[in-house]
Amino acid sequence: MHAVRERCVWSQQITHRDLVPYLIEESHEVIDAVEAGTRDDLREELGDLLWQVLFHAAIAAQHPDDPFDIDDVARTLTEKMVRRHPHVFAGEVAETPEQVLVHWNAAKAAEKRTRSSVLDGVPRGMPALALAQKLAGRAAGAGVTVAPVPSSAEPESEAELGQALLALVSTARAKGWDAERALRERLRMLEDDVRAAEAAS
């Protein structure tokens, strides 16, 4: 990475912002490899994703005022993972996945004390469905519930859920609606509801 950054005229011009589309693409290629690829595909795509991390760290190392490099990134990650695994690195006990989550969430909450809302830290650039799942969970933590579908229409498996979602998108397309926009607009309303509940408490 150092050699590429020093000797490749294209790489020398690249900024963090320039790399974002590549980071998104490489992340999705890893997902494709996990869901439908071979072991060779996964090994290759993980390497491509790692290259993005190395590239960002190389750019960061050249910042004039606040540089950091890949060693700093690794050190920060190591410190965070040690804090979030007190059942591994300290004297805490966690014998079930649920107990692990209790430790993880407690450590995460301590790290994020400056946050004023359960919505803080949720990346708005996530795909709408992933964002919806994340925000619905955060909303529940603030006491705001999202009404589920009636039990008579509730899917019984992930496969049925996939079919139901596809059917909704098909309906949107037939009516000339943008399914992605519709969900994002509804999520903004959910965020407003959560912030109002937090302000009232």
mmCIF file of C-alpha atoms in Angstrom, residues 115-195:
data_model
loop_
_atom_site.group_PDB
_atom_site.id
_atom_site.type_symbol
_atom_site.label_atom_id
_atom_site.label_comp_id
_atom_site.label_asym_id
_atom_site.label_seq_id
_atom_site.Cartn_x
_atom_site.Cartn_y
_atom_site.Cartn_z
ATOM 1 C CA ARG A 115 -24.857 10.475 22.749
ATOM 2 C CA SER A 116 -28.166 12.122 23.539
ATOM 3 C CA SER A 117 -30.475 9.859 21.521
ATOM 4 C CA VAL A 118 -30.788 6.143 20.818
ATOM 5 C CA LEU A 119 -30.712 7.203 17.164
ATOM 6 C CA ASP A 120 -27.218 8.694 17.419
ATOM 7 C CA GLY A 121 -24.604 6.666 15.603
ATOM 8 C CA VAL A 122 -26.981 4.975 13.145
ATOM 9 C CA PRO A 123 -25.529 5.496 9.662
ATOM 10 C CA ARG A 124 -28.247 6.990 7.455
ATOM 11 C CA GLY A 125 -26.550 5.705 4.304
ATOM 12 C CA MET A 126 -27.540 2.116 5.069
ATOM 13 C CA PRO A 127 -29.902 0.415 2.610
ATOM 14 C CA ALA A 128 -33.491 1.211 3.589
ATOM 15 C CA LEU A 129 -34.396 -2.294 4.805
ATOM 16 C CA ALA A 130 -31.270 -2.610 6.947
ATOM 17 C CA LEU A 131 -31.859 0.900 8.263
ATOM 18 C CA ALA A 132 -35.481 0.036 9.053
ATOM 19 C CA GLN A 133 -34.437 -3.010 11.075
ATOM 20 C CA LYS A 134 -31.838 -0.991 12.980
ATOM 21 C CA LEU A 135 -34.184 1.947 13.676
ATOM 22 C CA ALA A 136 -37.060 -0.320 14.726
ATOM 23 C CA GLY A 137 -34.771 -1.861 17.338
ATOM 24 C CA ARG A 138 -33.563 1.537 18.547
ATOM 25 C CA ALA A 139 -37.147 2.837 18.618
ATOM 26 C CA ALA A 140 -38.221 -0.083 20.802
ATOM 27 C CA GLY A 141 -35.424 0.867 23.191
ATOM 28 C CA ALA A 142 -37.009 4.325 23.466
ATOM 29 C CA GLY A 143 -40.465 2.860 24.047
ATOM 30 C CA VAL A 144 -41.733 3.582 20.530
ATOM 31 C CA THR A 145 -43.197 0.510 18.880
ATOM 32 C CA VAL A 146 -43.846 -0.110 15.216
ATOM 33 C CA ALA A 147 -47.111 -1.924 14.653
ATOM 34 C CA PRO A 148 -46.497 -5.397 13.213
ATOM 35 C CA VAL A 149 -48.547 -6.845 10.379
ATOM 36 C CA PRO A 150 -51.749 -8.572 11.513
ATOM 37 C CA SER A 151 -51.029 -12.099 12.719
ATOM 38 C CA SER A 152 -53.207 -13.495 9.933
ATOM 39 C CA ALA A 153 -50.797 -12.033 7.361
ATOM 40 C CA GLU A 154 -47.586 -12.548 9.335
ATOM 41 C CA PRO A 155 -44.894 -14.556 7.495
ATOM 42 C CA GLU A 156 -43.921 -17.817 9.157
ATOM 43 C CA SER A 157 -40.341 -17.982 7.834
ATOM 44 C CA GLU A 158 -37.626 -15.840 6.281
ATOM 45 C CA ALA A 159 -38.581 -17.276 2.891
ATOM 46 C CA GLU A 160 -42.184 -16.126 3.374
ATOM 47 C CA LEU A 161 -40.928 -12.754 4.572
ATOM 48 C CA GLY A 162 -38.866 -12.432 1.410
ATOM 49 C CA GLN A 163 -41.920 -13.261 -0.687
ATOM 50 C CA ALA A 164 -44.042 -10.710 1.194
ATOM 51 C CA LEU A 165 -41.415 -7.992 0.745
ATOM 52 C CA LEU A 166 -41.083 -8.796 -2.941
ATOM 53 C CA ALA A 167 -44.867 -8.647 -3.301
ATOM 54 C CA LEU A 168 -44.928 -5.210 -1.674
ATOM 55 C CA VAL A 169 -42.192 -3.953 -4.007
ATOM 56 C CA SER A 170 -44.121 -5.368 -6.963
ATOM 57 C CA THR A 171 -47.230 -3.527 -5.798
ATOM 58 C CA ALA A 172 -45.220 -0.299 -5.485
ATOM 59 C CA ARG A 173 -43.848 -0.725 -8.996
ATOM 60 C CA ALA A 174 -47.310 -1.372 -10.428
ATOM 61 C CA LYS A 175 -48.618 1.817 -8.800
ATOM 62 C CA GLY A 176 -45.608 3.903 -9.851
ATOM 63 C CA TRP A 177 -44.352 4.299 -6.284
ATOM 64 C CA ASP A 178 -40.707 4.250 -5.204
ATOM 65 C CA ALA A 179 -40.465 1.550 -2.525
ATOM 66 C CA GLU A 180 -37.060 2.729 -1.300
ATOM 67 C CA ARG A 181 -38.238 6.338 -0.961
ATOM 68 C CA ALA A 182 -41.491 5.270 0.713
ATOM 69 C CA LEU A 183 -39.614 3.325 3.387
ATOM 70 C CA ARG A 184 -37.041 6.079 3.933
ATOM 71 C CA GLU A 185 -39.799 8.688 4.341
ATOM 72 C CA ARG A 186 -41.582 6.467 6.852
ATOM 73 C CA LEU A 187 -38.307 5.982 8.721
ATOM 74 C CA ARG A 188 -37.921 9.757 9.027
ATOM 75 C CA MET A 189 -41.352 9.834 10.675
ATOM 76 C CA LEU A 190 -40.249 7.040 13.031
ATOM 77 C CA GLU A 191 -37.154 9.046 13.943
ATOM 78 C CA ASP A 192 -39.358 12.052 14.713
ATOM 79 C CA ASP A 193 -41.538 9.850 16.949
ATOM 80 C CA VAL A 194 -38.472 8.552 18.799
ATOM 81 C CA ARG A 195 -37.032 12.025 19.351
#
